mmCIF file of C-alpha atoms in Angstrom:
data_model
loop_
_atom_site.group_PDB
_atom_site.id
_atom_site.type_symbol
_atom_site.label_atom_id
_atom_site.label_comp_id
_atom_site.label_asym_id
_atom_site.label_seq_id
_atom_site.Cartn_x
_atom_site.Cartn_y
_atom_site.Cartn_z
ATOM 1 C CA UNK A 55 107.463 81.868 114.856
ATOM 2 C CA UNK A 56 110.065 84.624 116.355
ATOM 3 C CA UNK A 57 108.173 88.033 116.990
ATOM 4 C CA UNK A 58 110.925 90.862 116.065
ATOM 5 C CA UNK A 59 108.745 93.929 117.059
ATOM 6 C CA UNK A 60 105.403 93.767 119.461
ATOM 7 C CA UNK A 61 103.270 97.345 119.551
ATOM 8 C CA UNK A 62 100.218 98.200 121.855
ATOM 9 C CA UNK A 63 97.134 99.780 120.757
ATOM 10 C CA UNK A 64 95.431 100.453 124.257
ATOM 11 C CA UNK A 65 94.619 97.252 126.266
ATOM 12 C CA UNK A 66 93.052 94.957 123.618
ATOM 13 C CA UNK A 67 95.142 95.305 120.206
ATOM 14 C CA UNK A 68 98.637 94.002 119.282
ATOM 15 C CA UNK A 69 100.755 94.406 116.488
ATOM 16 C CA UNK A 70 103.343 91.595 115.613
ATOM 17 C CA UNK A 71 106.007 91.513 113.385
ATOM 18 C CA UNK A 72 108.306 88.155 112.859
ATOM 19 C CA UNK A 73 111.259 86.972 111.957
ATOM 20 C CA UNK A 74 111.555 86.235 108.427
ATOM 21 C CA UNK A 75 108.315 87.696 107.165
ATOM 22 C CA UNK A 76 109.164 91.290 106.848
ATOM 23 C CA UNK A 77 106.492 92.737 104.843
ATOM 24 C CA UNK A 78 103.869 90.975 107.080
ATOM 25 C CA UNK A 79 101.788 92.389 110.048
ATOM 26 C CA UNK A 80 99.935 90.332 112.661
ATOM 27 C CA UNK A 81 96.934 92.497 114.176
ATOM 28 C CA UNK A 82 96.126 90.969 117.148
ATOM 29 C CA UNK A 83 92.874 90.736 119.040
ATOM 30 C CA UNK A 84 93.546 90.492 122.536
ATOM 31 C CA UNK A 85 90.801 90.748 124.969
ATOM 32 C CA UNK A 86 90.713 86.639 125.665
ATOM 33 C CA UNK A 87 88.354 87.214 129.186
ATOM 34 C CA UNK A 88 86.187 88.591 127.041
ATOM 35 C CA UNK A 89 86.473 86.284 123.868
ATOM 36 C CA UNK A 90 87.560 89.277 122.110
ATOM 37 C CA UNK A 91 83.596 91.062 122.955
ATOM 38 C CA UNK A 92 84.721 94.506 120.752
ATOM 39 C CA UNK A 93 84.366 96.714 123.142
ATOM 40 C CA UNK A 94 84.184 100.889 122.719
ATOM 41 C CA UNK A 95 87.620 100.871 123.856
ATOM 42 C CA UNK A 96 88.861 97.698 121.694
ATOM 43 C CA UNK A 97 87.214 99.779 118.728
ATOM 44 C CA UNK A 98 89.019 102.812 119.160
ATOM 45 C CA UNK A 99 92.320 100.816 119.477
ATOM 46 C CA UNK A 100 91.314 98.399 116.310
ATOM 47 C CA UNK A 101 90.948 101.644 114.653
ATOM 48 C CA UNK A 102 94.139 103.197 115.525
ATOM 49 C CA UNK A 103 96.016 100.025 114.684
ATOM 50 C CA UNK A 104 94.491 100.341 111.052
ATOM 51 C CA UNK A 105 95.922 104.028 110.974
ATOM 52 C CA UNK A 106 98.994 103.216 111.477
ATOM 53 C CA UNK A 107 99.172 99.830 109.363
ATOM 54 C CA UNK A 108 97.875 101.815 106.500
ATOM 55 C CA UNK A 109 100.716 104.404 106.445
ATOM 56 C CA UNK A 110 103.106 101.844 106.826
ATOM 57 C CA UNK A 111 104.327 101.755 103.176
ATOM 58 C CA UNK A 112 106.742 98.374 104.636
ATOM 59 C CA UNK A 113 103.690 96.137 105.551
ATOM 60 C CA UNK A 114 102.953 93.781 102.317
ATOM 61 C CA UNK A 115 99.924 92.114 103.654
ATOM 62 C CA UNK A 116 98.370 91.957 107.297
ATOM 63 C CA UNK A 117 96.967 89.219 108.814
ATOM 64 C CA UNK A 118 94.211 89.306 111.739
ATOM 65 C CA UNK A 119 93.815 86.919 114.612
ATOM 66 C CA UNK A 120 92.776 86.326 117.464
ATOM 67 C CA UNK A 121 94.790 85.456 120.879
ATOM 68 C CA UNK A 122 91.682 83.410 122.471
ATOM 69 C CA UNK A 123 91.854 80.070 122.152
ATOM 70 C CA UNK A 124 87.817 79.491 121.486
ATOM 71 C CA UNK A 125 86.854 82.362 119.620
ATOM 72 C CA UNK A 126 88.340 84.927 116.508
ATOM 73 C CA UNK A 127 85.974 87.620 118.010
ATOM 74 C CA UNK A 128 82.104 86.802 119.531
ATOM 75 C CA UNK A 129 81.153 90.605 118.279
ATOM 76 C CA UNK A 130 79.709 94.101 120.043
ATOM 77 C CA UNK A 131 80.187 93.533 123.910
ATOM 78 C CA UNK A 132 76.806 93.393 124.942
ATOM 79 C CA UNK A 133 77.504 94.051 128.723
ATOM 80 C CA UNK A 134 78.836 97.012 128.026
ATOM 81 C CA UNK A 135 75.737 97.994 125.769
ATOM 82 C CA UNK A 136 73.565 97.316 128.205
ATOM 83 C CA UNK A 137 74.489 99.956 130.447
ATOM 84 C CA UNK A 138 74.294 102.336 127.477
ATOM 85 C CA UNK A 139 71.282 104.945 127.010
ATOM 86 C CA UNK A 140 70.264 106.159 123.869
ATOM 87 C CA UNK A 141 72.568 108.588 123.873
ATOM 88 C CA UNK A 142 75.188 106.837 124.573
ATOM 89 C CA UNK A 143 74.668 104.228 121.701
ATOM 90 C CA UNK A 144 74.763 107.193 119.641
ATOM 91 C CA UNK A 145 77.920 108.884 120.868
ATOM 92 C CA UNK A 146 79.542 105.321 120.260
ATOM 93 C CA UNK A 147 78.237 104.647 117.078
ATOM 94 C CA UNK A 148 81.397 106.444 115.305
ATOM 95 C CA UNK A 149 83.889 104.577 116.900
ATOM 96 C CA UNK A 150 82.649 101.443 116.398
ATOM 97 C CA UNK A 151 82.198 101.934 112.672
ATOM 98 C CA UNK A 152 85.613 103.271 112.748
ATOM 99 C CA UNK A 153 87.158 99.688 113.867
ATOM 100 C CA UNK A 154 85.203 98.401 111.298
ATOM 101 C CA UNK A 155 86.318 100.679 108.132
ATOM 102 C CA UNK A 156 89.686 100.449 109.578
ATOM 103 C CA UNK A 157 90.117 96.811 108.632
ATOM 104 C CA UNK A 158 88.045 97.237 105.589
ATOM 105 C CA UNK A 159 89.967 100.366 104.018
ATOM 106 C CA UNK A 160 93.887 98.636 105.012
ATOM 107 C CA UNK A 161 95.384 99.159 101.286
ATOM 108 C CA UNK A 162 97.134 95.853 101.562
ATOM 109 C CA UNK A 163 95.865 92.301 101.061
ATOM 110 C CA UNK A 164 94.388 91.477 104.588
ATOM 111 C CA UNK A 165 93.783 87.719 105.692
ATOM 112 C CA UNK A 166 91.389 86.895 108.168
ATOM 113 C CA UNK A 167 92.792 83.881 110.633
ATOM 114 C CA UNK A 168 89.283 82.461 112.492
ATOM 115 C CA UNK A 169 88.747 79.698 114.781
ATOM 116 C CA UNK A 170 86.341 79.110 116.969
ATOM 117 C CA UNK A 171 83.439 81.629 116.966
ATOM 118 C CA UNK A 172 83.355 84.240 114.809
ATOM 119 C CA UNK A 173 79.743 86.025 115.309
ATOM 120 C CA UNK A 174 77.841 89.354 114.630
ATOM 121 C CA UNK A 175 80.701 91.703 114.702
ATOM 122 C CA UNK A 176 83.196 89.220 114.825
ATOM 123 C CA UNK A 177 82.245 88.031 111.942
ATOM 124 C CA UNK A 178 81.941 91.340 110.354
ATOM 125 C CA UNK A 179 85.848 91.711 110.718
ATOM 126 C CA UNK A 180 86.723 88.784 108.948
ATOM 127 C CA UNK A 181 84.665 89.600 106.246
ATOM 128 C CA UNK A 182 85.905 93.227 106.106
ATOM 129 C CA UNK A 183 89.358 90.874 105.059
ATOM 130 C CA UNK A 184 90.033 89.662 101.614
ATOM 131 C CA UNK A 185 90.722 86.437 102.105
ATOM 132 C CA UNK A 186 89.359 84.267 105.257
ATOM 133 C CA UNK A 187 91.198 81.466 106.519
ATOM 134 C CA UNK A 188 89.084 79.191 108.720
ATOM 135 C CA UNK A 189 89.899 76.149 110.872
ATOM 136 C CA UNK A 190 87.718 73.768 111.376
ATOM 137 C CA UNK A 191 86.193 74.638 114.812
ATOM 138 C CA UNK A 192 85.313 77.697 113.601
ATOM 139 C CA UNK A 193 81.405 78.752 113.960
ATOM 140 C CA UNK A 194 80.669 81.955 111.929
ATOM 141 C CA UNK A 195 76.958 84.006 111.710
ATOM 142 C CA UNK A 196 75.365 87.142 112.175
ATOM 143 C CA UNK A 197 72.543 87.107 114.964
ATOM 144 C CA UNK A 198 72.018 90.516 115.203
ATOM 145 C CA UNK A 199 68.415 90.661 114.494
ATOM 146 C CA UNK A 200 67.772 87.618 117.299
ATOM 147 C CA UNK A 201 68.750 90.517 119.922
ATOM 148 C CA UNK A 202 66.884 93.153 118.069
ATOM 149 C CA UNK A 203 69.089 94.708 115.799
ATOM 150 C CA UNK A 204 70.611 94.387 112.586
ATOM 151 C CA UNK A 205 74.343 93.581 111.549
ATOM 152 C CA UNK A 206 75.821 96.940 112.278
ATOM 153 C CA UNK A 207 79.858 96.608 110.803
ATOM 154 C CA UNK A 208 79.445 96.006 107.178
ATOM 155 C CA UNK A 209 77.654 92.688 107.040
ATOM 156 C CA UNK A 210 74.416 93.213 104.941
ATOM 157 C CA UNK A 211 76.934 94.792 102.180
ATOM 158 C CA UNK A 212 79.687 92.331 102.876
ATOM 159 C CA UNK A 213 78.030 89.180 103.231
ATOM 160 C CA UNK A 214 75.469 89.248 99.684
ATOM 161 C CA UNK A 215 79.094 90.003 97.736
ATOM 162 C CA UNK A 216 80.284 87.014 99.275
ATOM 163 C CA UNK A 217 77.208 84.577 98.727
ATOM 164 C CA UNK A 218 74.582 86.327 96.600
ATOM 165 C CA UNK A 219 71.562 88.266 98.020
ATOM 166 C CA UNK A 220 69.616 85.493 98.296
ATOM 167 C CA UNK A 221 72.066 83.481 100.485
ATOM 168 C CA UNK A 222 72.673 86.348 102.930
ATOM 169 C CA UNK A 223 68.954 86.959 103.304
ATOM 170 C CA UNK A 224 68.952 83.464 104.557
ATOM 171 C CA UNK A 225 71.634 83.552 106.766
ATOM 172 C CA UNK A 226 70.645 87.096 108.171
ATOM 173 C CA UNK A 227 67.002 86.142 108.646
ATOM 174 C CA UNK A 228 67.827 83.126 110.241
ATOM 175 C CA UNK A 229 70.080 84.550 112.520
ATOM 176 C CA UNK A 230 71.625 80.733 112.539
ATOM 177 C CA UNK A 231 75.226 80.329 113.100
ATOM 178 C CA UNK A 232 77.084 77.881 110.359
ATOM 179 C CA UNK A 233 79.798 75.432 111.226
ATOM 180 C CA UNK A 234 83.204 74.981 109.336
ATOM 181 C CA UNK A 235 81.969 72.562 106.657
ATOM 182 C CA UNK A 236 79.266 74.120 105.764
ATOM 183 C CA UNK A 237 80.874 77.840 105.735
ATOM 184 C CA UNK A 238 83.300 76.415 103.681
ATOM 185 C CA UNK A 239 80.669 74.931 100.936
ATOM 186 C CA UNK A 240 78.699 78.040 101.125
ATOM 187 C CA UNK A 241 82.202 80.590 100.580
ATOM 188 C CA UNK A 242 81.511 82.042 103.900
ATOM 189 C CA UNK A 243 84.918 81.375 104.470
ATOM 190 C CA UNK A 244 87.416 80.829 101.355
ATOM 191 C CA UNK A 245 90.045 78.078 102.810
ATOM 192 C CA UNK A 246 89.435 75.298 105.298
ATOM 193 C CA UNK A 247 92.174 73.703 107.571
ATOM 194 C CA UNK A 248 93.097 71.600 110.419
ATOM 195 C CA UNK A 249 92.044 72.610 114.234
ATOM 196 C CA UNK A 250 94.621 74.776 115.394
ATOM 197 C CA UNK A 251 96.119 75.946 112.207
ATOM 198 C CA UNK A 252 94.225 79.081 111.025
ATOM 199 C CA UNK A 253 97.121 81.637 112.357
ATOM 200 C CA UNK A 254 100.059 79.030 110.777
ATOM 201 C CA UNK A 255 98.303 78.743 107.374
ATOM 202 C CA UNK A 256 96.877 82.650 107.008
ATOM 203 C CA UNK A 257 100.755 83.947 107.968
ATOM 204 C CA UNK A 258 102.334 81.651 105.496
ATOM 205 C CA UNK A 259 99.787 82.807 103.170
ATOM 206 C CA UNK A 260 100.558 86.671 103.960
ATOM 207 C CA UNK A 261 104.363 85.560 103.043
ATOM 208 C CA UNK A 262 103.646 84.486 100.220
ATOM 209 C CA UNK A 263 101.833 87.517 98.716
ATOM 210 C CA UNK A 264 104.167 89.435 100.459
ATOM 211 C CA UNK A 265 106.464 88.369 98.009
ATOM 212 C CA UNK A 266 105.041 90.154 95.265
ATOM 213 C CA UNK A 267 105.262 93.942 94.581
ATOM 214 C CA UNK A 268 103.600 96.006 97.038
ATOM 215 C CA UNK A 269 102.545 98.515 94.420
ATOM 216 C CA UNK A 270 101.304 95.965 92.495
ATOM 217 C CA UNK A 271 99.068 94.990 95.681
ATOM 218 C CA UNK A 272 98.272 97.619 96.845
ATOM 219 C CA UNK A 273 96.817 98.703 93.119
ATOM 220 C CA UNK A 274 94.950 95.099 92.669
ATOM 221 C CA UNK A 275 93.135 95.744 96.095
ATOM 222 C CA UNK A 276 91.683 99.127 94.412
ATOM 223 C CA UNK A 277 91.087 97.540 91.203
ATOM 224 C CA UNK A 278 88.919 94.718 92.840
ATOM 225 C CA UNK A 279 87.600 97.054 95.775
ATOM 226 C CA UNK A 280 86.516 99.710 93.515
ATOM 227 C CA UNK A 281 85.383 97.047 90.948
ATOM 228 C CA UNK A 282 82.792 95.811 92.571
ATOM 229 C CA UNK A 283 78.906 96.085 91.804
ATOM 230 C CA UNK A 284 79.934 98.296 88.253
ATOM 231 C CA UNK A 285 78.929 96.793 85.350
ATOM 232 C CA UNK A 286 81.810 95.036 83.113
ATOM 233 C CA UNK A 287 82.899 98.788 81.228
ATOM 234 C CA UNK A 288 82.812 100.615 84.263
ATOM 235 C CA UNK A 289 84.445 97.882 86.334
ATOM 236 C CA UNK A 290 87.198 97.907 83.092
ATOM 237 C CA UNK A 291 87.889 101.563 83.575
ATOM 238 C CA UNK A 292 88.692 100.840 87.082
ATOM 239 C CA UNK A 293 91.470 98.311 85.822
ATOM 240 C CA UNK A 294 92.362 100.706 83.754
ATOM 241 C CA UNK A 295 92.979 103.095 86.197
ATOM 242 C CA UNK A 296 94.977 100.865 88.654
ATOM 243 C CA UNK A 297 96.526 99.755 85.595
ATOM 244 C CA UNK A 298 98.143 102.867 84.518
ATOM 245 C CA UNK A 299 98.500 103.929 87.904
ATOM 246 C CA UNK A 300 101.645 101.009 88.173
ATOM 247 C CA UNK A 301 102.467 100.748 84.586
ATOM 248 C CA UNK A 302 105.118 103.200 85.228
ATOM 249 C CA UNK A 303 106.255 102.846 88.632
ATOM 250 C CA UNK A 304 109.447 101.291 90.015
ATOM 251 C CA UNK A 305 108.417 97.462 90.856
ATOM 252 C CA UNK A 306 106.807 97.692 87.291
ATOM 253 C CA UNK A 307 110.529 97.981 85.923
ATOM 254 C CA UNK A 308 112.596 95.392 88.667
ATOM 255 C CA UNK A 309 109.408 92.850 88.336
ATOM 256 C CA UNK A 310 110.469 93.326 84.014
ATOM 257 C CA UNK A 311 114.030 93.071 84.766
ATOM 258 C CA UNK A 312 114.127 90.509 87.195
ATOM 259 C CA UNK A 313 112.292 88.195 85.148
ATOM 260 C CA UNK A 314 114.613 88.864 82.456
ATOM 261 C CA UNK A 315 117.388 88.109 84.538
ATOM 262 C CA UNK A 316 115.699 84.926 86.378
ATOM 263 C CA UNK A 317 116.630 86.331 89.814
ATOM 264 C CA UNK A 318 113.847 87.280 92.858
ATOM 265 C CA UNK A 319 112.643 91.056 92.269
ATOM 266 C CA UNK A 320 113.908 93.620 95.120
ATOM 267 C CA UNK A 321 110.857 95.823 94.834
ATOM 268 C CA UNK A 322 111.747 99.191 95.362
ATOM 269 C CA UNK A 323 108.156 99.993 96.830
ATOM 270 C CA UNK A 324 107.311 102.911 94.546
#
């Protein structure tokens, strides 16, 4: 696949764009002698990346991965916290959770492309995604509390809407780390492919929700974001909300027309 447009975020964080997938965004992690480690420096360029993704009106659906051949992202570097005080755990503490919120808050449909291991924080990022795309090397957990602390990114909300309390107590607890199989059965990770294939199959999957209106997206995302944990009238009102929110919008009147017409839609984005 063709990259049209590369741009840096610090040392560890690339953004692709390719030919013939306009609308989609590759978000790069790119610290491979470190098996992507996330770093206080990756964080704050993670972060940055999400900024400017999520102003990007253009970008349809964004797709993470990973530029390491044998992991998607091992989690916190742990060298570097080891040289940390107190106080400097502290001072960090915002940045990291910004990296993490960043890829969690994109407005677009994000896909998560994992191979390899995906643990502690690592994990946390794919599940911070909508969809996770997993090949089947791919080893996913969160050991936090086996080094004497607790998932830190999102996990112990993330994972329990995923699997059920129950299930993420387990997995938590355990500190184990699950295989592909397995992750698959227990909808740690939502599609399953051949070695080597996550990136292929998550961008062709970004395409082809690209496809659709982006302020139809964008407004679903809320809907099912916003949705969650309410009980069935609250979690209607949301739908409601997003609902009337693109009910009278642009892509609301080509998707109408174009279907009509049998042609594709040229969303006007608005």
């Amino acid at each position: 696949m063709t990259v049209t447009s590369e741009q840096r975020y610090g040392e560890f964080v690339v953004v692709r764009r390719h030919e013939g997938q306009d609308h989609v965004a590759e978000l790069v992690l790119d610290r491979p002698k470190a098996m992507n480690a996330v770093s206080t420096d990756m964080a704050r360029s993670i972060a940055a990346a999400c900024d400017t993704l999520g102003a990007d009106r253009d970008v349809r659906a964004t797709v993470l991965t990973s530029s390491h051949e044998r992991a998607f992202c091992v989690g916190a570097d742990l060298k570097e916290r080891n040289s940390f005080t107190d106080a400097d755990l502290v001072r960090q503490r915002p940045t990291a959770r910004a990296a993490y919120t960043g890829v969690l808050e994109l407005p677009m449909p994000v896909i998560a492309a994992v191979h390899g291991f995906a643990l502690g924080g690592g994990f946390e990022l794919a599940l911070a995604c909508d969809v996770i795309v997993a090949d089947t090397t791919a080893v996913v957990g969160l050991p936090e509390v086996s080094v004497g602390v607790i998932p830190g990114g999102g996990g112990t909300q993330l994972l329990p809407r995923r699997v059920g309390a129950a299930r993420a107590a387990e997995l938590v607890f355990s500190a184990r780390r699950v295989e592909a199989a397995e992750a698959r059965e227990l909808g740690l990770v939502d599609e399953l492919v051949e070695a080597g294939r996550d990136r292929e199959e998550a961008l062709a999957l970004g395409g082809r929700i690209a496809a659709n209106s982006p302020v139809g997206l964008r407004a679903a995302k809320k809907a099912l974001r916003l949705g969650q944990g309410l009980d069935l009238r609250a979690g209607l009102e949301v739908e409601d909300a997003a609902w009337r929110s693109v009910a009278f919008s642009g892509d609301r009147a080509e998707g109408v027309a174009a279907f009509n017409e049998k042609r594709r839609p040229d969303w006007p984005g608005e």
